[in-house]
Tab-separated table of C-alpha atoms in Angstrom:
chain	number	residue	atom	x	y	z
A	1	UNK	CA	48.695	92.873	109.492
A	2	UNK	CA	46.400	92.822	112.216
A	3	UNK	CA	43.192	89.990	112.376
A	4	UNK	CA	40.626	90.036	115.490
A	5	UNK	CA	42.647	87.137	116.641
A	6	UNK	CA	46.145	88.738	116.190
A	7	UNK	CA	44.223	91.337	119.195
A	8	UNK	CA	43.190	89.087	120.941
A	9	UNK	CA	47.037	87.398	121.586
A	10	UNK	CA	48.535	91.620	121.122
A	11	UNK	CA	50.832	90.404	119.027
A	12	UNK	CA	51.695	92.811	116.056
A	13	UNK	CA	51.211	90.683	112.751
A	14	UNK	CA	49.017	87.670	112.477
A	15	UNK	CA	51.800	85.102	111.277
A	16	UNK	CA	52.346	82.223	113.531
A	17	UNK	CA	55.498	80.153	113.109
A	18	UNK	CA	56.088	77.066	113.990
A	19	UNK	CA	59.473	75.900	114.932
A	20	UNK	CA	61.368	72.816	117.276
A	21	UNK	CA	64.093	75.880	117.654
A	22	UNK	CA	63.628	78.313	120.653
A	23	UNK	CA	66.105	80.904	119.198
A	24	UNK	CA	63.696	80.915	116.205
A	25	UNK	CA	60.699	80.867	118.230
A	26	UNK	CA	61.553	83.504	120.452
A	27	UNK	CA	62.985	85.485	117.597
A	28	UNK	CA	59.886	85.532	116.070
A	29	UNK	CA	58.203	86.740	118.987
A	30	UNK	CA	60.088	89.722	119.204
A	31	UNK	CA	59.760	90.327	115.621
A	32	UNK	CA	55.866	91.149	116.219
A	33	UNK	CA	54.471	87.756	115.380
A	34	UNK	CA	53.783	84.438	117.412
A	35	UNK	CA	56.069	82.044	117.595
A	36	UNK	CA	54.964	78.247	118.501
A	37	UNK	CA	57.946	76.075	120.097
A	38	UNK	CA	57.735	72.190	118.820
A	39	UNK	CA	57.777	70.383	121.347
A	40	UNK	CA	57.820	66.918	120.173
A	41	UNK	CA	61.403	66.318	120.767
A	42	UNK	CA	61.845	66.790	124.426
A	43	UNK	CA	61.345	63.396	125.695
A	44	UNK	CA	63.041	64.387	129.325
A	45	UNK	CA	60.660	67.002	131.016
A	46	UNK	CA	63.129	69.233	132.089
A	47	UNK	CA	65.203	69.830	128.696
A	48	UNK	CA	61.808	71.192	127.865
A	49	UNK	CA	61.581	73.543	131.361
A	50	UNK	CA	64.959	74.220	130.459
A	51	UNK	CA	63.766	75.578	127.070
A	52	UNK	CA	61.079	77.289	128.567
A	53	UNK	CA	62.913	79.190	131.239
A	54	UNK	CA	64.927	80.374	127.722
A	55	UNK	CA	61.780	81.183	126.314
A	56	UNK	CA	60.567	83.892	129.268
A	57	UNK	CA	64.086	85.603	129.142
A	58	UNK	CA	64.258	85.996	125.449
A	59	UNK	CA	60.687	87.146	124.256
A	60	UNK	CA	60.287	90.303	126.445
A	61	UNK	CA	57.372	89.373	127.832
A	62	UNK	CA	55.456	89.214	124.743
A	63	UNK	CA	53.363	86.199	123.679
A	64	UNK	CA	54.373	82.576	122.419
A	65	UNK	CA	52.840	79.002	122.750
A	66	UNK	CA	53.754	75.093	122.321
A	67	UNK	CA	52.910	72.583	119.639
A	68	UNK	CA	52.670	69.022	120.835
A	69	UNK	CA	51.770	66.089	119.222
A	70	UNK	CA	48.484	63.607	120.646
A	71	UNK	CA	47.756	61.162	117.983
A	72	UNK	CA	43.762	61.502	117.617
A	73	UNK	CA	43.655	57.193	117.376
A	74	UNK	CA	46.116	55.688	119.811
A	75	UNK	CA	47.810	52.886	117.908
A	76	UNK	CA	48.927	51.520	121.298
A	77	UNK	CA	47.852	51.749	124.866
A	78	UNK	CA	49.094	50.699	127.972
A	79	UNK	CA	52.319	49.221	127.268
A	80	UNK	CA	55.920	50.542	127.777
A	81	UNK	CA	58.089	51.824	124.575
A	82	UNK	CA	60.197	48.912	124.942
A	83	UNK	CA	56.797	46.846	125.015
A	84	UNK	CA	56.055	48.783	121.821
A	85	UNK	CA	59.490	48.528	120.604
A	86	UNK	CA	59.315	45.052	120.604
A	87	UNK	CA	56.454	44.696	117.928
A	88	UNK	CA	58.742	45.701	115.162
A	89	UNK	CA	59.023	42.912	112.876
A	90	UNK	CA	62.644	41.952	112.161
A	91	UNK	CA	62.265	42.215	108.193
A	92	UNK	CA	62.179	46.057	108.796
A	93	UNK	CA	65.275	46.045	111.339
A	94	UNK	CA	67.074	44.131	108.778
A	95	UNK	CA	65.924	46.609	105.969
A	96	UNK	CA	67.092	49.372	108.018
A	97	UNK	CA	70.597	47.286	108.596
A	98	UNK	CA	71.095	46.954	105.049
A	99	UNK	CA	69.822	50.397	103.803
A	100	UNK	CA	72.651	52.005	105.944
A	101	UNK	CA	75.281	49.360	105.097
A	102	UNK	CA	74.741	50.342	101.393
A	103	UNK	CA	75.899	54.018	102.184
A	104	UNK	CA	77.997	52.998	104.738
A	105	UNK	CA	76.628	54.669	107.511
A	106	UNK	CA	78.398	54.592	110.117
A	107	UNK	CA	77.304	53.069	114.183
A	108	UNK	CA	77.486	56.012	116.491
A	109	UNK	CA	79.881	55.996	118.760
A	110	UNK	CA	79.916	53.640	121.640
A	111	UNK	CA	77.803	54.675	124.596
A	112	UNK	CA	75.929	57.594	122.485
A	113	UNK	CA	72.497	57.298	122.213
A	114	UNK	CA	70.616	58.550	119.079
A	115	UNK	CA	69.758	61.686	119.383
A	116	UNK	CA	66.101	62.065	118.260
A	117	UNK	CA	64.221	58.528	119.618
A	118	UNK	CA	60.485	59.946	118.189
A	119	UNK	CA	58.444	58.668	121.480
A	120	UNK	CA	56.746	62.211	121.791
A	121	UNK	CA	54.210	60.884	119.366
A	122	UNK	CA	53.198	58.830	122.389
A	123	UNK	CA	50.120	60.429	124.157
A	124	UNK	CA	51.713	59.765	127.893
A	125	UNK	CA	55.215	61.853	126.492
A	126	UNK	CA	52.447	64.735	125.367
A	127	UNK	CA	51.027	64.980	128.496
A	128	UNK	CA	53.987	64.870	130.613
A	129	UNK	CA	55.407	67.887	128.293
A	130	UNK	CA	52.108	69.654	129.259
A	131	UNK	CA	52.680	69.347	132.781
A	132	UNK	CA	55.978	71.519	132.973
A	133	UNK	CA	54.080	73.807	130.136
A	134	UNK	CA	51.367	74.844	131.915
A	135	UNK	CA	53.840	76.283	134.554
A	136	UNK	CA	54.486	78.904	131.940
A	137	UNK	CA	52.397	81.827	130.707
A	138	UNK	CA	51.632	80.221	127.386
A	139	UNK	CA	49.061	81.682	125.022
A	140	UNK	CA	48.669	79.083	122.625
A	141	UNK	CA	48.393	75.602	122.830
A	142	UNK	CA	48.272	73.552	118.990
A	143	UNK	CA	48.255	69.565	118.592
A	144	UNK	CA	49.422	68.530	115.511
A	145	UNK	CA	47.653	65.420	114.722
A	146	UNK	CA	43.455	65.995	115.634
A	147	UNK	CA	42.169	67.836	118.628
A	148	UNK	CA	43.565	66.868	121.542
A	149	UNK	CA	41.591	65.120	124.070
A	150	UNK	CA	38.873	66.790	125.934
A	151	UNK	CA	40.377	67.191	129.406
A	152	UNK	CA	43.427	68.297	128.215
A	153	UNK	CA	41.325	70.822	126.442
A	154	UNK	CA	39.448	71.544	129.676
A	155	UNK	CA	42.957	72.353	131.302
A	156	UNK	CA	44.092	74.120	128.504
A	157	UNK	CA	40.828	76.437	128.935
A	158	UNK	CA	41.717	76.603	132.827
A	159	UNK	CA	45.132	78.459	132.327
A	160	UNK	CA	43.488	80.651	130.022
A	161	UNK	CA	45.743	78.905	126.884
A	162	UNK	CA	43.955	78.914	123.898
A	163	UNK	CA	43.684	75.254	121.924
A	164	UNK	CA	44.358	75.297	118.009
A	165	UNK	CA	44.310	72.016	116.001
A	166	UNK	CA	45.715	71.220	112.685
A	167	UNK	CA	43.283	69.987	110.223
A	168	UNK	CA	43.451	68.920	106.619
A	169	UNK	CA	39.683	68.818	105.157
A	170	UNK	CA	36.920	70.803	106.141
A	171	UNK	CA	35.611	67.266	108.148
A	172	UNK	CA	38.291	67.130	109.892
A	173	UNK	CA	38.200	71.112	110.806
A	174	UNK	CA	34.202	70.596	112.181
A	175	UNK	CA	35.205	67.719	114.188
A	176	UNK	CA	37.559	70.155	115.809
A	177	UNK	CA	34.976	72.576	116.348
A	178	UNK	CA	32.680	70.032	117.914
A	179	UNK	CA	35.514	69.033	120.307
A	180	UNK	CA	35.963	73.172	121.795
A	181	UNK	CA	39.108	74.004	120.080
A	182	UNK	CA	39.300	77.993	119.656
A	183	UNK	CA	41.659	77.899	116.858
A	184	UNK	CA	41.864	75.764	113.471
A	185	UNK	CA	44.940	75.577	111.154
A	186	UNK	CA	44.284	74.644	107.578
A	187	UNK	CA	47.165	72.831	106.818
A	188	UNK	CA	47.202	72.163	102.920
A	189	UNK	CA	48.922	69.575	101.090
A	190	UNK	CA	51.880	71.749	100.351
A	191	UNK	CA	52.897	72.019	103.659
A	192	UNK	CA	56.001	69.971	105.856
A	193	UNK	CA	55.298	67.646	108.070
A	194	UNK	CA	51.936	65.692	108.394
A	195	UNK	CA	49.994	66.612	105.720
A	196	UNK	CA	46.373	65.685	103.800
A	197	UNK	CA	45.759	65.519	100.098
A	198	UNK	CA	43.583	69.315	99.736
A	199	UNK	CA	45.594	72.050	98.157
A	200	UNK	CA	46.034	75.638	100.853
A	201	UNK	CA	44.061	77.424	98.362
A	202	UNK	CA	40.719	74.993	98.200
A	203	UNK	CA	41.190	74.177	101.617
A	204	UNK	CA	41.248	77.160	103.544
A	205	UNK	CA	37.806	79.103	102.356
A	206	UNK	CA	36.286	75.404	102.938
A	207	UNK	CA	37.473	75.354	106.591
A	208	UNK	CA	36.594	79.003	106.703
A	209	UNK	CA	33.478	78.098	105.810
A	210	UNK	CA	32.955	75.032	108.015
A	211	UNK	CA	33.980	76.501	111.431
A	212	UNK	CA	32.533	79.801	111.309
A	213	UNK	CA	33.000	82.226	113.390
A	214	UNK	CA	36.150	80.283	114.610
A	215	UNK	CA	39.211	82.263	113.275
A	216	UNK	CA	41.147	80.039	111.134
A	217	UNK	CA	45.070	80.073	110.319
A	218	UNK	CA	45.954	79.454	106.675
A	219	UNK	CA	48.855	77.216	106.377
A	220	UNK	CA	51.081	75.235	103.653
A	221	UNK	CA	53.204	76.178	101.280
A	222	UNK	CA	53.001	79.775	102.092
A	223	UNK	CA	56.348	81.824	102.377
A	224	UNK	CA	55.508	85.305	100.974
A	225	UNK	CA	53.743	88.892	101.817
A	226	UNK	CA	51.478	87.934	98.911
A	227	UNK	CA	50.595	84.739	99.752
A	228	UNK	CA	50.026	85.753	103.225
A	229	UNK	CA	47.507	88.259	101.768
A	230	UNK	CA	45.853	85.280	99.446
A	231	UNK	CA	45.078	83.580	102.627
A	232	UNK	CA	43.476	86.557	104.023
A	233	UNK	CA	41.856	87.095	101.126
A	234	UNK	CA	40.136	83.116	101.635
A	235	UNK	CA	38.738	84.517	105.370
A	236	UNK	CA	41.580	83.204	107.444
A	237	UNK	CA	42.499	85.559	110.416
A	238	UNK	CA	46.461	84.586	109.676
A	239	UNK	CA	49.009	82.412	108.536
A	240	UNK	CA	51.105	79.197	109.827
A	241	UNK	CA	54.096	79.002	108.616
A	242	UNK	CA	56.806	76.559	109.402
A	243	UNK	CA	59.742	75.418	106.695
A	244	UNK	CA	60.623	78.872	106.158
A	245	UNK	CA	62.450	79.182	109.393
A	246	UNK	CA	64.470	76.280	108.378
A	247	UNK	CA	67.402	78.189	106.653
A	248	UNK	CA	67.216	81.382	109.030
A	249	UNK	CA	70.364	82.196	110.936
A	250	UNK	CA	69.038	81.640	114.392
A	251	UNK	CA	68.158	77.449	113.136
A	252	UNK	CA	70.184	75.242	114.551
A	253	UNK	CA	70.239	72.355	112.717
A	254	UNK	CA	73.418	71.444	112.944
A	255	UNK	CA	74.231	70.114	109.533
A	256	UNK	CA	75.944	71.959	107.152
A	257	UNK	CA	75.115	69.720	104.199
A	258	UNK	CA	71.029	69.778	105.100
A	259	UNK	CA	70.986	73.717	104.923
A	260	UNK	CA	72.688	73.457	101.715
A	261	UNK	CA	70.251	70.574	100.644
A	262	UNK	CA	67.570	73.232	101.325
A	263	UNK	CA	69.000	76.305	99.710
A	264	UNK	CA	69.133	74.424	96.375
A	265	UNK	CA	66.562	72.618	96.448
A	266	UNK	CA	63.206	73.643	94.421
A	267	UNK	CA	59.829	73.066	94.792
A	268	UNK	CA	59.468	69.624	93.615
A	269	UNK	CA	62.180	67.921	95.646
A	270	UNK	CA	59.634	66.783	98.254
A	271	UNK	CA	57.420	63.741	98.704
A	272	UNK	CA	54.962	62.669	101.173
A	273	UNK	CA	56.003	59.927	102.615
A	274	UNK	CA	55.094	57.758	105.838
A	275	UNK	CA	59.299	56.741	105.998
A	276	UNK	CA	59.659	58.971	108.989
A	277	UNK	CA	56.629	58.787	111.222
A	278	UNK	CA	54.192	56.033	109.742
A	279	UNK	CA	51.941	58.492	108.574
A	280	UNK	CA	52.189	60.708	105.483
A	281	UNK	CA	54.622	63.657	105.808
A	282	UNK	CA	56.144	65.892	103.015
A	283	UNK	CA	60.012	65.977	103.334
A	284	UNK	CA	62.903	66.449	101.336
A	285	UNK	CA	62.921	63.429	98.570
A	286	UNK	CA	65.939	61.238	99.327
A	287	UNK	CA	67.397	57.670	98.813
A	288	UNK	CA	65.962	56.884	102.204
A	289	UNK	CA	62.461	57.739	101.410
A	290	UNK	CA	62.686	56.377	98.140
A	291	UNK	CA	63.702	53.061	99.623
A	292	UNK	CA	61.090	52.767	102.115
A	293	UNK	CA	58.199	54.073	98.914
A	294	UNK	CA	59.749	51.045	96.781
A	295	UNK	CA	57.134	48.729	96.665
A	296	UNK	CA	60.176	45.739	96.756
A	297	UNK	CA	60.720	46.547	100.105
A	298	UNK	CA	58.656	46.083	103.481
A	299	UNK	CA	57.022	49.657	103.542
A	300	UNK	CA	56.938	51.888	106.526
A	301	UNK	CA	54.747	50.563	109.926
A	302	UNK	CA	52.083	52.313	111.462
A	303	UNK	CA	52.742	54.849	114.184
A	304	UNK	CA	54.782	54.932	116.220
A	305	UNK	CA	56.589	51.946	115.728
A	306	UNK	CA	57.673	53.483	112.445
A	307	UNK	CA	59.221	56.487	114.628
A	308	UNK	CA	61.181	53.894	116.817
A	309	UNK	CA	62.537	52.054	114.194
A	310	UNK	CA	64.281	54.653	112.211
A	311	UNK	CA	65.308	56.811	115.064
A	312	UNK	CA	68.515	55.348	115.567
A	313	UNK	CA	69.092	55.122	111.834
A	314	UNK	CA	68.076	58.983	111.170
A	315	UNK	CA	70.544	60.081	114.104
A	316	UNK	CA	73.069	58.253	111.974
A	317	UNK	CA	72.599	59.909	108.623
A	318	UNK	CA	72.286	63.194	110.555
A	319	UNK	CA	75.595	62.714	112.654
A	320	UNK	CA	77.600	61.799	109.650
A	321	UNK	CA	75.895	64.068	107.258
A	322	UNK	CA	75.711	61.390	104.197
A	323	UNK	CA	73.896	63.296	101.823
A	324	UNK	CA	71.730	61.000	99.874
A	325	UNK	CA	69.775	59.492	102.922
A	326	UNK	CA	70.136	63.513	104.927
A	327	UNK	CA	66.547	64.910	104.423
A	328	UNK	CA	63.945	66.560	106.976
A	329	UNK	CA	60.378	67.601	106.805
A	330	UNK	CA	59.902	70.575	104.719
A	331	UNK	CA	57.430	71.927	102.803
A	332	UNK	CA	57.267	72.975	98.193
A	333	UNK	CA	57.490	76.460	99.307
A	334	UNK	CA	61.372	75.135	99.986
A	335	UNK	CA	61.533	76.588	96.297
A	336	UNK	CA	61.885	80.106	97.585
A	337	UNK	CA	64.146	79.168	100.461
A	338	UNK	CA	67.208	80.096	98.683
A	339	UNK	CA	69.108	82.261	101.156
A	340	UNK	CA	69.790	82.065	104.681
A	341	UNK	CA	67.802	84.972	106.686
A	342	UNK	CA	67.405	85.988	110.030
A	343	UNK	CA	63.996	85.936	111.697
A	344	UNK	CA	63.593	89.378	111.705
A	345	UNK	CA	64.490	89.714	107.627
A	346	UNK	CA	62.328	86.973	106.783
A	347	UNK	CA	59.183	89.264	108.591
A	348	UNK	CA	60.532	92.163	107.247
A	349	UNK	CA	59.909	90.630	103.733
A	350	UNK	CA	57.065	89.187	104.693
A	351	UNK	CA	55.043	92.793	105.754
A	352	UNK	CA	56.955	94.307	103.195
A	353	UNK	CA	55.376	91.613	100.447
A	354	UNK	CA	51.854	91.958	102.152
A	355	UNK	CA	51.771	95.869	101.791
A	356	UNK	CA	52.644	95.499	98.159
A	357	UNK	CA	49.886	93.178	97.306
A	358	UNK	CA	47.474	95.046	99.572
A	359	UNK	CA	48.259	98.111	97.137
A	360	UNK	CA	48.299	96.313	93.870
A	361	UNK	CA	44.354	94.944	94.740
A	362	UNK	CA	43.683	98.485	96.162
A	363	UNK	CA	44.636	99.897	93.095
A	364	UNK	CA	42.750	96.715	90.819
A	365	UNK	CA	39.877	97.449	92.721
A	366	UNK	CA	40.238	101.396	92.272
A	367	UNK	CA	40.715	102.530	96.006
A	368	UNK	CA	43.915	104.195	95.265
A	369	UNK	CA	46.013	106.140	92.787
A	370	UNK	CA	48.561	104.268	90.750
């Protein structure tokens, strides 16, 4: 499964995985392909060094890069997250009060903090996290929400990092190109997190298309050999692929009950919604998203203030586990995430489910024997 881009990175097989979990990052690594460490969640600069140092022992000196997360508008500037924090309109703190006290959700403990406050969609939290990374012999550097800004693509360039940039219409995929990013991932409406409204399948020969000769990563709802071939098929020179590391063995998302939420749920238990963020992401479809989509109540704020409002809350459904408000980010191909996996596995049935399809149009097309 090798792609001019896959050579240029020497990694085996062009499928790039995105992940917040360095065990699954580094596992995919050694399985031949590229895995992409999330690095949204490291507010503190050294738990991410920490992570990092991990990172060089475990991947045997083969190649891996970071995802961070720039917001292409800044919805605020200058100000202090407490600053910021204080914006938040009461009606949604009190929303959030009485949403948990309907499932009694209980207050963390006293003197525990929660566990996941969401400030790394802040631009100065992105930069600070690319200040330890570029102390480490990245390959890959991807921003999640429009190209990052040009100097921190000029640095990028420096360290000899590539820059790839998610992008969810051929528009915004030129834009990218116009701004020097080497790498675009078409990230179709089927996929977890922050998402557009184009399908993977329409998308991906349009940002083919659009950014030409700039090799393009297919991405959303993929989780198969044979879709992995599909988006080959549509000019991309691999695949992104993120949810389906979600219920592989080396995952640690603590939560018993959310890995079983996964493994039965199908391919229609998601919604975008902006309940987590601000801005539309597809997650698992709970009571808590369907309480902040009800038009009766005050609907979600704009980024980030939505982040910093439900952080506290989220840690709270996740340390208790109550399993009508427990989702996370995920993408339809959930549907076929019905076993738990290790990294390697999941790759094995990925090249295994690529050669197959490769043969079945070989033989379609009459370049081999049945």
């Amino acid at each position: 499964m090798k792609t001019e881009l896959s050579r240029t990175l020497g990694i085996e097989h062009a499928i790039f995985g995105f992940t917040p979990f360095p065990a699954v990052a580094a596992a995919l690594t050694r399985a031949g392909g590229f895995g992409v460490l999330g690095a949204v969640r490291y507010t503190a600069p050294d738990d991410l060094a920490r992570d990092l140092d991990w990172m060089q022992e475990h991947t045997d000196g083969l190649p891996y890069g970071l995802d961070v997360v720039m917001p292409a508008k800044k919805a605020v500037e200058g100000v202090t997250e407490a600053e910021i924090e204080a914006m938040i309109p009461e009606e949604h703190r009190a929303f959030v009060r009485a949403t948990l006290a309907k499932h009694g959700v209980p207050e963390l403990p006293e003197g525990e903090a929660s566990g996941w406050r969401i400030t790394g969609w802040m631009e100065q939290v992105a930069r600070s996290q690319l200040d330890v990374a570029f102390d480490y012999p990245i390959r890959l550097l991807a921003n999640a929400l429009g190209s990052p800004p040009p100097d921190v693509v000029a640095r990028a360039h420096e360290h000899g990092v590539l820059v790839a940039a998610l992008a969810g219409s051929a528009r915004h995929a030129r834009h990218h190109a116009d701004a020097g990013i080497d790498v675009v991932v078409a990230q179709g409406y089927e996929a977890g997190g922050h998402t557009g409204e184009i399908a993977s399948m329409v998308l991906t020969p349009e940002v083919v298309d659009a950014v030409s000769p700039l090799p393009v990563l297919a991405a959303g709802g993929i989780g198969s050999g044979e879709q992995i071939a599909a988006g080959l098929a549509l000019g991309a020179q691999g695949v992104w692929l993120g949810s389906i590391w979600l219920t592989t063995t080396e995952a640690e998302l603590h939560s018993r009950a959310l890995t079983d939420k996964l493994l039965a749920a199908g391919s229609g238990d998601t919604v975008r919604s902006r309940a987590l963020t601000g801005k539309p992401a597809r997650q698992l479809r709970t009571e808590w998203t369907d309480a902040w989509d009800d038009p009766a109540g005050p609907g979600p704020l704009p980024m980030p203030l939505q982040g910093l409002l439900v952080a506290e809350a989220v840690s709270r459904i996740q340390r208790y586990e109550v399993e009508p408000l427990l989702g996370t980010p995920v993408g339809q191909i959930v549907g076929r995430m019905n076993s738990e996996r290790s990294v390697q596995q999941v790759v094995d049935d990925l090249t295994r489910g690529f050669e197959e399809a490769v043969d079945r149009i070989n033989r379609i097309a009459g370049r081999s024997e049945a």
